[in-house]
N, CA, C and O atoms as a CHARMM CRD file, in Angstrom:
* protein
*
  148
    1    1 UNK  N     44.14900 -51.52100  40.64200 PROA 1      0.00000
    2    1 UNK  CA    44.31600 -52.03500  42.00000 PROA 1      0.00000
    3    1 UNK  C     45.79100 -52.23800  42.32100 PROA 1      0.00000
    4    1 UNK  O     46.40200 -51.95500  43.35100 PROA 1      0.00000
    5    2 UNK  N     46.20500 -52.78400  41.21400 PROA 2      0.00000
    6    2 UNK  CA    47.62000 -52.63000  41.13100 PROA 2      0.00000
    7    2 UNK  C     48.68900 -51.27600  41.22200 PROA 2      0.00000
    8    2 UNK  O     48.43700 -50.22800  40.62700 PROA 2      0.00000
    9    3 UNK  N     49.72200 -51.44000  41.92600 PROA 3      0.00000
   10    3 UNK  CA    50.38200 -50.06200  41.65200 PROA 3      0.00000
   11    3 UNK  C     51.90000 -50.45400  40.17400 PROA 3      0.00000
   12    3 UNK  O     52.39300 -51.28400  39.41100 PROA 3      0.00000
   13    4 UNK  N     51.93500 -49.22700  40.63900 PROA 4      0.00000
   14    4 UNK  CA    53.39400 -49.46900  39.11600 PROA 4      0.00000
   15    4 UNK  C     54.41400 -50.87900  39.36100 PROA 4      0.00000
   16    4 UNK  O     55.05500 -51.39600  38.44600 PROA 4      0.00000
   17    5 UNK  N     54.41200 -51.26500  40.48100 PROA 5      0.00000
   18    5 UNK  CA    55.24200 -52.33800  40.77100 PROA 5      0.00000
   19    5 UNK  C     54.74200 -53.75500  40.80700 PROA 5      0.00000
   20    5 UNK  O     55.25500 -54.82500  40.47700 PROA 5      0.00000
   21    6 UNK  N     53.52100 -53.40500  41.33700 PROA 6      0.00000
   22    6 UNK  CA    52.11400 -54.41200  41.15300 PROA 6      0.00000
   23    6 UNK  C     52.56800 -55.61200  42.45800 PROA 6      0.00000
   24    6 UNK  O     51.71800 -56.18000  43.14400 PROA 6      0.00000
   25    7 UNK  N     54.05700 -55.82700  42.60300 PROA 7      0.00000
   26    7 UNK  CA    54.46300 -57.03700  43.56800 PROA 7      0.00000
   27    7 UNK  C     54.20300 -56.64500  45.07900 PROA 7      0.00000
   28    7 UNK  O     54.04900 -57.59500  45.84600 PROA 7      0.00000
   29    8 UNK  N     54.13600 -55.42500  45.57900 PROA 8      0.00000
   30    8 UNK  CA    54.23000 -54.93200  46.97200 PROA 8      0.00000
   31    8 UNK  C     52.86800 -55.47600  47.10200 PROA 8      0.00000
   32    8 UNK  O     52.64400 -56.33700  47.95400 PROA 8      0.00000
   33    9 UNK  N     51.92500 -55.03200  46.31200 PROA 9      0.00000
   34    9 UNK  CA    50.66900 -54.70400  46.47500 PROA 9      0.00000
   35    9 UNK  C     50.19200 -56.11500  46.52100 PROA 9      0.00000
   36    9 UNK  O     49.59400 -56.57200  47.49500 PROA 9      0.00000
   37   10 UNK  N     50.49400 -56.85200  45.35500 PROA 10     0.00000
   38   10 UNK  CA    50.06700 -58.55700  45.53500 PROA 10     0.00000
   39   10 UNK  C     50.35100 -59.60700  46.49200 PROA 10     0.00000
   40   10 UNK  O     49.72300 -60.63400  46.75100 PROA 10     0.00000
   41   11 UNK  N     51.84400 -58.95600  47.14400 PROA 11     0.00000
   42   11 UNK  CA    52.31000 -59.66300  48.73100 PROA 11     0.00000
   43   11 UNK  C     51.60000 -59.47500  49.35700 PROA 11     0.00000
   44   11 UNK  O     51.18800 -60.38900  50.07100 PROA 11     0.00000
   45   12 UNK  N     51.01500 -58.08800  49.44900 PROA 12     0.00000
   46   12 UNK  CA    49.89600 -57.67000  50.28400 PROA 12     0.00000
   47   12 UNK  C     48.74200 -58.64100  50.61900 PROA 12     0.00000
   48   12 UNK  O     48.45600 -59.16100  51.69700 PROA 12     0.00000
   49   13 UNK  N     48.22400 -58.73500  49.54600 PROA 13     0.00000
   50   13 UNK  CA    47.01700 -59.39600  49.55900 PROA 13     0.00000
   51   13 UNK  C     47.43300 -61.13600  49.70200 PROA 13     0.00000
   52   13 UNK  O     46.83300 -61.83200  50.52100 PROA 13     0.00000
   53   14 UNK  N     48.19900 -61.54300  49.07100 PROA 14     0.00000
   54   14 UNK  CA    48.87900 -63.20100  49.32100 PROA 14     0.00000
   55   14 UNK  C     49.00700 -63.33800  50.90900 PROA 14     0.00000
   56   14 UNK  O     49.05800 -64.51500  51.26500 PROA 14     0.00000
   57   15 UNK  N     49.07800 -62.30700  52.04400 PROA 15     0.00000
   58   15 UNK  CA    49.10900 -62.16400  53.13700 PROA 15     0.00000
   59   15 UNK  C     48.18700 -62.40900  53.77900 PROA 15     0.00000
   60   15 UNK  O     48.13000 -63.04100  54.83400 PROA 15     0.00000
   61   16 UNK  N     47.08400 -61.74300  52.96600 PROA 16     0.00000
   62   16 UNK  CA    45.77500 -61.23900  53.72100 PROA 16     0.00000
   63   16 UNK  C     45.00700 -62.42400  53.71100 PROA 16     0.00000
   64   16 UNK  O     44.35100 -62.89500  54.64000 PROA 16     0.00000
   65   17 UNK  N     45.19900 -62.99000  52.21500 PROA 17     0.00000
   66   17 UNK  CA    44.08200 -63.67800  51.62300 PROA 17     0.00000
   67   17 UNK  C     44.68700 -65.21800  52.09000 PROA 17     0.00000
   68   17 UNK  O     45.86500 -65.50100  52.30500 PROA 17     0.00000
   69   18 UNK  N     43.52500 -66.08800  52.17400 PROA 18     0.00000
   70   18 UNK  CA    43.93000 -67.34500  52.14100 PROA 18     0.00000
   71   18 UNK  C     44.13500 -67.71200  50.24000 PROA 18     0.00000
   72   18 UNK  O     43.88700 -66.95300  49.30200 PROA 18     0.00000
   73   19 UNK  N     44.62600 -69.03500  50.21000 PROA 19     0.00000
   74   19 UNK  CA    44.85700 -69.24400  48.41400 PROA 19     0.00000
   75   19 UNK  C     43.52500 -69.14500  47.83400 PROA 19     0.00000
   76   19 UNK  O     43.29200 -68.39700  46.88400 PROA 19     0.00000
   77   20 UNK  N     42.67300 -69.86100  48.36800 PROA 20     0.00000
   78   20 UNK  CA    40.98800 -70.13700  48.05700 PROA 20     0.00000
   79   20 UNK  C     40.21800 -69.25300  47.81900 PROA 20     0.00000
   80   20 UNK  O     39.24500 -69.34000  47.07100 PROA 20     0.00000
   81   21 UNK  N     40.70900 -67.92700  48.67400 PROA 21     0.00000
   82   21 UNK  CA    40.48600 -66.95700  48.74500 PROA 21     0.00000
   83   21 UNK  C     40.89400 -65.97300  47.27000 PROA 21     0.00000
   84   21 UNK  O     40.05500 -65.66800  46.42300 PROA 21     0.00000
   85   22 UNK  N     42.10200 -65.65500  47.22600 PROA 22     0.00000
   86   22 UNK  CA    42.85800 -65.33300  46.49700 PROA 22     0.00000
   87   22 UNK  C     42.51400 -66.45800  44.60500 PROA 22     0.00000
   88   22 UNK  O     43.12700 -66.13500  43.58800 PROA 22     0.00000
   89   23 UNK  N     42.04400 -67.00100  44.61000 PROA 23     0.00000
   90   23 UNK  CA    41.59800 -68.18300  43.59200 PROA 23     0.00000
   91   23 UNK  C     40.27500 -67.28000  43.27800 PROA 23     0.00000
   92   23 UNK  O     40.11000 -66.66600  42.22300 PROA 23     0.00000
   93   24 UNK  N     39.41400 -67.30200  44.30900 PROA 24     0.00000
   94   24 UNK  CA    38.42800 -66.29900  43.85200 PROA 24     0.00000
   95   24 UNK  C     38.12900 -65.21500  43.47100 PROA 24     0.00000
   96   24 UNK  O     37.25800 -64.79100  42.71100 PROA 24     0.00000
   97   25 UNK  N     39.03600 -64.70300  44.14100 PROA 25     0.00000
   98   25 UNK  CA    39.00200 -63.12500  43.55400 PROA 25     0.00000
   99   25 UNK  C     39.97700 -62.95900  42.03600 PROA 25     0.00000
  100   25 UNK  O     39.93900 -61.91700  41.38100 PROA 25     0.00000
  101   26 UNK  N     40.41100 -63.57400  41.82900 PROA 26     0.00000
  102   26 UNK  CA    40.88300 -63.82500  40.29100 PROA 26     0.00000
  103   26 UNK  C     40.35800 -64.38700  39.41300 PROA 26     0.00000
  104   26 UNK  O     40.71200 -64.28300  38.23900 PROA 26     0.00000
  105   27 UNK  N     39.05500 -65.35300  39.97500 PROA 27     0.00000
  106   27 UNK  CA    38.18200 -65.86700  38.72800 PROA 27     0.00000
  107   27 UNK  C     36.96300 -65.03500  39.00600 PROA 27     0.00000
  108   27 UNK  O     36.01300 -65.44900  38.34200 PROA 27     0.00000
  109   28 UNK  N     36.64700 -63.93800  39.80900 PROA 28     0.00000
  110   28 UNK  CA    35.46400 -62.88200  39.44500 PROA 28     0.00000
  111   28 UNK  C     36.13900 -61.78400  38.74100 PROA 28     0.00000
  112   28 UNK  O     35.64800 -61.02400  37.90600 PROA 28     0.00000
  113   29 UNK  N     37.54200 -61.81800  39.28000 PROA 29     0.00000
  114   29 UNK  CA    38.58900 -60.75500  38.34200 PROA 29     0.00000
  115   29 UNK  C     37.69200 -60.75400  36.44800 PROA 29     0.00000
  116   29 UNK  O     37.05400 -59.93100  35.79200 PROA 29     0.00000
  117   30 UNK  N     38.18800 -62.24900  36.24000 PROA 30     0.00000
  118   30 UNK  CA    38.20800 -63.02200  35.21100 PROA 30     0.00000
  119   30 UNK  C     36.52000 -62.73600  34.41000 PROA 30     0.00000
  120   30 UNK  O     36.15800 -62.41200  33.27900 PROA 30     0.00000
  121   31 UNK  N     35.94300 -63.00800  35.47900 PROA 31     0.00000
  122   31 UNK  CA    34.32400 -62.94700  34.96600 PROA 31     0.00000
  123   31 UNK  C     33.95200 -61.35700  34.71300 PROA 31     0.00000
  124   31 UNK  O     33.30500 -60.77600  33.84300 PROA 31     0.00000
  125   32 UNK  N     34.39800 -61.09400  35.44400 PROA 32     0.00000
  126   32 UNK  CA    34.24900 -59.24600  35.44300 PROA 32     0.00000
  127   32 UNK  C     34.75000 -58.68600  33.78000 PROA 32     0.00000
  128   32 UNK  O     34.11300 -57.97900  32.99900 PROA 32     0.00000
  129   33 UNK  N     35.87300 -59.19300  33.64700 PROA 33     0.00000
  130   33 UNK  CA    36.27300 -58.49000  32.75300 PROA 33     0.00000
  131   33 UNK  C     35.77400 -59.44100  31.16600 PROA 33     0.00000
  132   33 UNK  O     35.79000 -59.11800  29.97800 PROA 33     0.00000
  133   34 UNK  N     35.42400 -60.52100  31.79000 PROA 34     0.00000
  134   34 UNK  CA    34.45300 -60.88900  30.03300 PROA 34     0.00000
  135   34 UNK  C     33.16900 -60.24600  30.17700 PROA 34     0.00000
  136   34 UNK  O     33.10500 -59.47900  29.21600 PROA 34     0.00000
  137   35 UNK  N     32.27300 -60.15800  30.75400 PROA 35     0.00000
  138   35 UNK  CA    30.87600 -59.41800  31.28100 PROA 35     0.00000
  139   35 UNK  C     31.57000 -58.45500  30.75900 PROA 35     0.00000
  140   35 UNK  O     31.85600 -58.95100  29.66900 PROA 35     0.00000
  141   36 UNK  N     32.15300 -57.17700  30.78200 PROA 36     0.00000
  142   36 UNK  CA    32.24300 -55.75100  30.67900 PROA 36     0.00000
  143   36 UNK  C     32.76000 -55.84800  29.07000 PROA 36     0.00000
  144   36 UNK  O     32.75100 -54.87000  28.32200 PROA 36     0.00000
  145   37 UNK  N     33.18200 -57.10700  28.69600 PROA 37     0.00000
  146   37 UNK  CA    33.51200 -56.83400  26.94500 PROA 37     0.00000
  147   37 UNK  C     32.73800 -57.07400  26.39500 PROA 37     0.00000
  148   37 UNK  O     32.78800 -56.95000  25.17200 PROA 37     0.00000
């Protein structure tokens, strides 16, 4: 999701997203990637 710089792309979304927002999608990030191990 990230690109090689990873910061353009995360301003991006810090824009888009409210924090609460942005909080969530990093702890399904989080859940996603223990589920798939």
């Amino acid at each position: 999701m990230f690109d090689a710089t990873g910061r353009q792309v995360e301003q991006l979304f810090v824009e888009h997203l409210t924090f609460d927002e942005l909080g969530a999608l990093m702890l399904a990030k989080g859940f996603a990637r223990v589920a798939a191990a």
